[in-house]
Short mmCIF file of C-alpha atoms in Angstrom, two decimals:
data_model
loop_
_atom_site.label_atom_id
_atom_site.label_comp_id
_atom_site.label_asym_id
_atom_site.label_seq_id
_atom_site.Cartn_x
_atom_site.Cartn_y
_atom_site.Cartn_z
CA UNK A 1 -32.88 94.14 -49.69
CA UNK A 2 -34.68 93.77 -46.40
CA UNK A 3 -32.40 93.87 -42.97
CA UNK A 4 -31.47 90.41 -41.46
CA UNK A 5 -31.29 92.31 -38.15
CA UNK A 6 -32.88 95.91 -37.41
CA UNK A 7 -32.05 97.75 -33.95
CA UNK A 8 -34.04 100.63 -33.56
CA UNK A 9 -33.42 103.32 -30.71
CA UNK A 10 -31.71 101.03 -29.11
CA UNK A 11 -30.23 102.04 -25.73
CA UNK A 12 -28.35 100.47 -22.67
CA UNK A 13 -28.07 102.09 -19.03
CA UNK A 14 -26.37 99.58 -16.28
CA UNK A 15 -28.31 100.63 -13.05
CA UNK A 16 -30.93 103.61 -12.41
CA UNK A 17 -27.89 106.09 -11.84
CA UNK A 18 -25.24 105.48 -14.15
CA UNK A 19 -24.38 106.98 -17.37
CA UNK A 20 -26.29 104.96 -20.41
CA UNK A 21 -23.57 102.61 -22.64
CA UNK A 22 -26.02 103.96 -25.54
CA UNK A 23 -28.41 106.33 -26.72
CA UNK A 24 -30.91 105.69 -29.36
CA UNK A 25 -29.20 103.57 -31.67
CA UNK A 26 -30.53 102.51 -34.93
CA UNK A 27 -28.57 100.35 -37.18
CA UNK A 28 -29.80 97.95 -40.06
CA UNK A 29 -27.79 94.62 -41.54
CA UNK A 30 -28.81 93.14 -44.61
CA UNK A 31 -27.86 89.70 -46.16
CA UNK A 32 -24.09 89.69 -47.62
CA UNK A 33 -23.09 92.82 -45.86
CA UNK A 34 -20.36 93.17 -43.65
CA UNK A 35 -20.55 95.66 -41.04
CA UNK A 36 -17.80 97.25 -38.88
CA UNK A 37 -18.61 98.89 -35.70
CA UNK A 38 -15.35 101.13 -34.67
CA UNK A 39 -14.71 103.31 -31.37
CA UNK A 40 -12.44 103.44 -28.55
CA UNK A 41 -12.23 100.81 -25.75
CA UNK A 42 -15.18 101.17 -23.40
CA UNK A 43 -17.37 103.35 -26.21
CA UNK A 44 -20.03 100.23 -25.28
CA UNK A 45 -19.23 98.10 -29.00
CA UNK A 46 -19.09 94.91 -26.99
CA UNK A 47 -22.57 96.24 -25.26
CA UNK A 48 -24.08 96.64 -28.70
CA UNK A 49 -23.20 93.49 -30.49
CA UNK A 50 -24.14 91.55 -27.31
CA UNK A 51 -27.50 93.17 -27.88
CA UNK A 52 -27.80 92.42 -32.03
CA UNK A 53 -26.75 88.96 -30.85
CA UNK A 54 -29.73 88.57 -28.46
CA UNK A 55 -27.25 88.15 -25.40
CA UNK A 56 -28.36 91.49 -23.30
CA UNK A 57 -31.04 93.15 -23.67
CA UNK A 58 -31.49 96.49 -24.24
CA UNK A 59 -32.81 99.38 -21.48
CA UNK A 60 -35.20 100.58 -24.86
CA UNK A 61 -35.49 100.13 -28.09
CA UNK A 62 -36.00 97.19 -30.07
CA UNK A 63 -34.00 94.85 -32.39
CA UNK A 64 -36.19 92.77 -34.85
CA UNK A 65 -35.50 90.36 -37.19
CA UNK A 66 -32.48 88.62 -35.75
CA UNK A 67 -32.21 85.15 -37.81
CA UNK A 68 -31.34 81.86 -36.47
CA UNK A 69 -28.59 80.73 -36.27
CA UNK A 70 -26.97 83.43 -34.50
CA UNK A 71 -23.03 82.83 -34.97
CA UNK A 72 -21.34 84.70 -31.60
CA UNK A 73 -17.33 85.51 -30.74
CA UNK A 74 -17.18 87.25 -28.15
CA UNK A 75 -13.94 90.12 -27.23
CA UNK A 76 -12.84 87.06 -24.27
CA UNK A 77 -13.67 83.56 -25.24
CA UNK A 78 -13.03 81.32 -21.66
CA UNK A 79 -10.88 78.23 -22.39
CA UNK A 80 -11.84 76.68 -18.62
CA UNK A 81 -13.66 73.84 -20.20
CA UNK A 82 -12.09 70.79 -18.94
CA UNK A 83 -13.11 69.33 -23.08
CA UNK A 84 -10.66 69.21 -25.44
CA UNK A 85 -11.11 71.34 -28.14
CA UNK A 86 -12.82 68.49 -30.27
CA UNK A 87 -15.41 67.17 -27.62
CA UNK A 88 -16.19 70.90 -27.16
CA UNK A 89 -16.90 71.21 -30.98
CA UNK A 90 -18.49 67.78 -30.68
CA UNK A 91 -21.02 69.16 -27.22
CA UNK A 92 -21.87 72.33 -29.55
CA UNK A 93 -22.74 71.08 -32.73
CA UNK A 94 -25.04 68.46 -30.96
CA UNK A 95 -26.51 71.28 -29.57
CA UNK A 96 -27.50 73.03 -32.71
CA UNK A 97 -29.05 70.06 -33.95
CA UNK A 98 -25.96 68.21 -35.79
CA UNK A 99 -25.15 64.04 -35.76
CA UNK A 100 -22.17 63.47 -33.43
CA UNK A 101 -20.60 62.03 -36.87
CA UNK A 102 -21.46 64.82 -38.85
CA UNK A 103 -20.52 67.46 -35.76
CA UNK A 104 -16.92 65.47 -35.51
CA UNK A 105 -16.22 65.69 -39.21
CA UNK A 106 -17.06 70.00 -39.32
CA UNK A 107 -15.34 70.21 -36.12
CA UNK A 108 -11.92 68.71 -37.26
CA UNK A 109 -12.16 70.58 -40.42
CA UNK A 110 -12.44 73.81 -39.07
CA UNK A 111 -9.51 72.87 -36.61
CA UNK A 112 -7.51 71.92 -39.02
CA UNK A 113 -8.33 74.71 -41.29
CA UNK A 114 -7.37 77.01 -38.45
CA UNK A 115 -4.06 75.09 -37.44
CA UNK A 116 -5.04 74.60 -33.86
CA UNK A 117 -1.53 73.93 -32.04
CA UNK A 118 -1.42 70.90 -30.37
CA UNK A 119 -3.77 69.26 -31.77
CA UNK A 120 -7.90 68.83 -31.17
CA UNK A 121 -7.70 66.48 -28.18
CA UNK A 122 -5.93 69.62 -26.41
CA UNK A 123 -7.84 70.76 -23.13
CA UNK A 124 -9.41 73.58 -23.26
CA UNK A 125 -8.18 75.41 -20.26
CA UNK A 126 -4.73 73.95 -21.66
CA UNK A 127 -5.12 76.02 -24.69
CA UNK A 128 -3.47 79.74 -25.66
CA UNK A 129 -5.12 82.91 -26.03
CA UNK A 130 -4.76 82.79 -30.05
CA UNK A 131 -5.79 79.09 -29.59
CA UNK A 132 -8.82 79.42 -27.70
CA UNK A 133 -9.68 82.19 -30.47
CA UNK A 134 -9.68 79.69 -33.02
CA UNK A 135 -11.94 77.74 -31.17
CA UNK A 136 -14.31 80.66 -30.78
CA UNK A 137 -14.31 80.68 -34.25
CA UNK A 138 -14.74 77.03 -34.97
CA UNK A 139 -17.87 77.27 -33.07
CA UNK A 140 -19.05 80.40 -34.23
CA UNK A 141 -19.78 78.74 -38.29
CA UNK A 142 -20.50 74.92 -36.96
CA UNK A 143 -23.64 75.46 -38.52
CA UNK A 144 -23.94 78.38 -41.25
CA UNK A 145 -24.86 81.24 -39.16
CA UNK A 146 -27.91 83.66 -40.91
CA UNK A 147 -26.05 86.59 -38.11
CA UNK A 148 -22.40 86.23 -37.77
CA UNK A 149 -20.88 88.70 -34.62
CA UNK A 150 -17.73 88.91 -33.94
CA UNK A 151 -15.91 90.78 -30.69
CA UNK A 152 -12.84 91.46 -31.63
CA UNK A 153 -12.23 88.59 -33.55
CA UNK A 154 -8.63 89.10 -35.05
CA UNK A 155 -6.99 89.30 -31.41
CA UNK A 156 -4.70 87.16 -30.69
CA UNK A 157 -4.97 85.36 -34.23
CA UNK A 158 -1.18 84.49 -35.66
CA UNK A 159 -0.98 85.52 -39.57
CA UNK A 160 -2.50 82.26 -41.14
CA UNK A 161 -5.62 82.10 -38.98
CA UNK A 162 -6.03 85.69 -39.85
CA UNK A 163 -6.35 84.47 -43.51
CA UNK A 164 -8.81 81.77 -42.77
CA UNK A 165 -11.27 84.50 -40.78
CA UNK A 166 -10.84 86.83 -43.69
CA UNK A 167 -12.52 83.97 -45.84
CA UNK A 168 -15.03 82.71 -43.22
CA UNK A 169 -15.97 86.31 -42.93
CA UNK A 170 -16.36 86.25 -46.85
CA UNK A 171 -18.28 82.70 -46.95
CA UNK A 172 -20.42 83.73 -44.41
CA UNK A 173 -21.24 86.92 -46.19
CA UNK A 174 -21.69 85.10 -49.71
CA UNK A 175 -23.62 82.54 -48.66
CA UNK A 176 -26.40 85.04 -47.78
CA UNK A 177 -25.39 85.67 -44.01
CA UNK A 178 -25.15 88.94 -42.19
CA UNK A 179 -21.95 89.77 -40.55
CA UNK A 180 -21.12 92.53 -37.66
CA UNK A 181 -17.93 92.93 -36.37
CA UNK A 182 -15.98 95.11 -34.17
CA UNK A 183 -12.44 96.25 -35.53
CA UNK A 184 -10.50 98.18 -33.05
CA UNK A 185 -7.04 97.86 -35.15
CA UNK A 186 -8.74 98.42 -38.59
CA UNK A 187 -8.14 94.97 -40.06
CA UNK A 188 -11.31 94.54 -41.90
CA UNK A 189 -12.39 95.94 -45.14
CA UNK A 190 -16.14 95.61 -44.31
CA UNK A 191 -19.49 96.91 -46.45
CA UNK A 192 -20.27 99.76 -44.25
CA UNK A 193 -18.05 100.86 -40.97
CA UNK A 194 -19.76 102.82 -38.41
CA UNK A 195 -18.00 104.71 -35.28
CA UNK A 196 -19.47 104.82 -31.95
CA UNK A 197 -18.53 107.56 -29.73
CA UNK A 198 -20.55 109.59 -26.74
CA UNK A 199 -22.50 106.25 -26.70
CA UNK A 200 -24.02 107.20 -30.58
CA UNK A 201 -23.49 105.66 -33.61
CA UNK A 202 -22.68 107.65 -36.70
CA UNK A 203 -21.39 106.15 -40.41
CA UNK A 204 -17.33 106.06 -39.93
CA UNK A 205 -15.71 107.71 -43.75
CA UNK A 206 -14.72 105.80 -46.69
CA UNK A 207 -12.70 102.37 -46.59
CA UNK A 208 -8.73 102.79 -47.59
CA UNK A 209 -8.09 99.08 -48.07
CA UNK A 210 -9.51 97.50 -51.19
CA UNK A 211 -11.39 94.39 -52.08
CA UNK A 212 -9.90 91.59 -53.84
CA UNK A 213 -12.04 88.81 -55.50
CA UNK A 214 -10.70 85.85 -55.20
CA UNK A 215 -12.29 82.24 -57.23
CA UNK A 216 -11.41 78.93 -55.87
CA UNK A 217 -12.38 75.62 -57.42
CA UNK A 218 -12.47 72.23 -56.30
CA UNK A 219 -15.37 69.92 -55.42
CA UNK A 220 -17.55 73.39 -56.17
CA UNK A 221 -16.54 77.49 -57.06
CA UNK A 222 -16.48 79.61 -54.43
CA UNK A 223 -16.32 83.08 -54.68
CA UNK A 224 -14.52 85.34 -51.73
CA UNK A 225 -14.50 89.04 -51.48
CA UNK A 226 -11.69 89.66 -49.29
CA UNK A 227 -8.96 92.71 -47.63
CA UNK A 228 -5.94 93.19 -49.96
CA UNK A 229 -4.41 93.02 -46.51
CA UNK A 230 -5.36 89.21 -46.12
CA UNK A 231 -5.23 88.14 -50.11
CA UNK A 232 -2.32 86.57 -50.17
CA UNK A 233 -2.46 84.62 -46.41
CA UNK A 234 -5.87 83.73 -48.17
CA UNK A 235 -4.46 82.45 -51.25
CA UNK A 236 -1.75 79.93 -49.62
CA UNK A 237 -4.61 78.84 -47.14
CA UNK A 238 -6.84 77.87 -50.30
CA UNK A 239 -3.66 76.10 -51.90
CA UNK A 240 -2.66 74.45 -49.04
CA UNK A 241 -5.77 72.73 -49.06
CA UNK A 242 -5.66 71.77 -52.19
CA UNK A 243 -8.28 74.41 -53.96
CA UNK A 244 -7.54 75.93 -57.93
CA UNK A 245 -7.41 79.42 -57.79
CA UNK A 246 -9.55 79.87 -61.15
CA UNK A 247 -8.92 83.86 -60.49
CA UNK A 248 -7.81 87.26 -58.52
CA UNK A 249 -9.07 90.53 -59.45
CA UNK A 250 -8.98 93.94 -57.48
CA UNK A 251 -13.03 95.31 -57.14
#
C-alpha cells in the first residue's frame, strides 16, 4: 500500500553550532496504520512529528506525500483563547471549510463525547489541563483527518476520555487515515512502534498489549481495533451513547 506520508533523511539542527535534534531519518505511514514513535523526553519526538505534520521544517531531507487534512495535537495545547470551547470549535471548523451549522453540530458532539467539564460555553483559558486536551482533540478530527499526529495525546486525559481517543485513534485509522503518535507511558497498542534515541530512529520490539475488535451498530457498523487496555472504557463509551455492541473478539 503506498505511504500517506514519506520522510526521507530527514534531519533537524537548531542553529549552525548546536547538536542536530535528528540525523537522517526515514520513516513511511501508510493508510490504516498506526504508528508509535517512543524515546525519552528531549530525544526530539515532538521535533519529528512537528515536521510529518508540516509545522517545522526540516534542516535536510524531505517528507512527501503529506495528505490534507492534516489532524495536529500537539505535547502543550494553549487554553489562552478568550472563546469558549464551542466558539473555538465553531472559528476552526469554519476554517477548514465547514457551515457554522454543520461546524456547531460536530463540535458539540465531540464535546460531549469527550465529557468536557463545565460545559462548551466554558472559556478557554478557564479550562483544565485534561480539559483543554479534549479540546485539542475535538479539533484535531473536526474534519476527517487523511494524517492524524498526536503529541502526547493521553496526558492529562481522565479514564473515559482515554476510551474515546482509543476509538478516534481506531476511526481515524479505519476510515483510511494515517495516524502517528508519540507514547511516552506506553498506552497505545499501535501498528508499528519505533524508538528514537541518539537523534535516530530504529523499529522499537514486539507489542505486549493485544488488539481487541470491537463491532458497534446503530445508524451504521463500525468496526474498532482497539488496546485491551482501553476495551472496556471503550465499550461503556459506545453504550452510553446508545450503540449495539454486535461483537468483541481478541485479534
Amino acid at each position: 500500500m503506498a505511504p500517506v506520508v514519506r520522510a526521507r533523511g530527514v534531519a533537524k539542527q537548531y542553529g549552525r553550532r548546536a547538536r542536530p535534534v535528528l540525523y537522517g531519518i526515514d520513516l513511511e505511514v501508510a493508510a490504516g496504520e498506526v504508528v508509535a514513535v517512543r524515546g525519552a523526553n528531549g530525544s526530539g519526538k515532538s521535533t519529528l512529528l512537528r515536521i510529518l505534520a508540516g509545522l517545522t521544517r526540516p534542516t535536510a531531507g524531505t517528507v512527501d506525500g503529506r495528505p490534507r487534512p492534516v489532524g495536529w495535537v500537539p505535547e502543550r495545547f494553549p487554553p489562552s483563547e478568550r472563546l469558549s470551547a464551542a466558539a473555538y470549535l465553531v472559528h476552526q471548523g469554519r476554517i477548514r471549510g465547514l457551515r457554522a451549522d454543520a461546524a456547531r453540530e460536530r463540535a458539540a458532539r465531540l464535546l460531549e463525547r469527550l465529557a468536557l467539564a463545565g460545559g462548551a460555553g466554558t472559556p478557554m483559558a478557564r479550562l483544565s489541563k485534561g480539559n483543554a486536551q479534549k479540546v485539542a482533540l475535538a479539533q484535531a478530527v473536526l474534519t476527517p483527518p487523511a494524517l492524524l499526529v498526536l503529541d502526547e495525546p493521553w496526558s492529562g486525559l481522565d479514564a473515559p476520555a482515554r476510551g474515546v481517543l482509543a476509538e478516534l485513534i481506531a476511526e481515524t485509522a479505519g476510515s483510511g487515515g494515517a495516524v502517528v503518535l508519540t507514547d511516552h507511558g506506553g498506552s497505545a497498542s499501535p501498528t508499528a512502534a519505533y524508538l528514537l534515541e541518539g537523534g535516530r530512529l530504529a523499529p522499537a520490539g514486539a507489542e505486549a498489549a493485544p488488539l481487541y475488535e470491537i463491532v458497534l451498530g446503530g445508524a451504521e457498523e463500525t468496526v474498532l481495533k482497539v488496546p485491551a487496555t482501553h476495551r472496556d472504557a471503550v465499550l461503556s463509551d459506545a453504550l452510553a451513547r446508545g450503540r449495539t455492541v454486535l461483537g468483541v473478539r481478541a485479534l
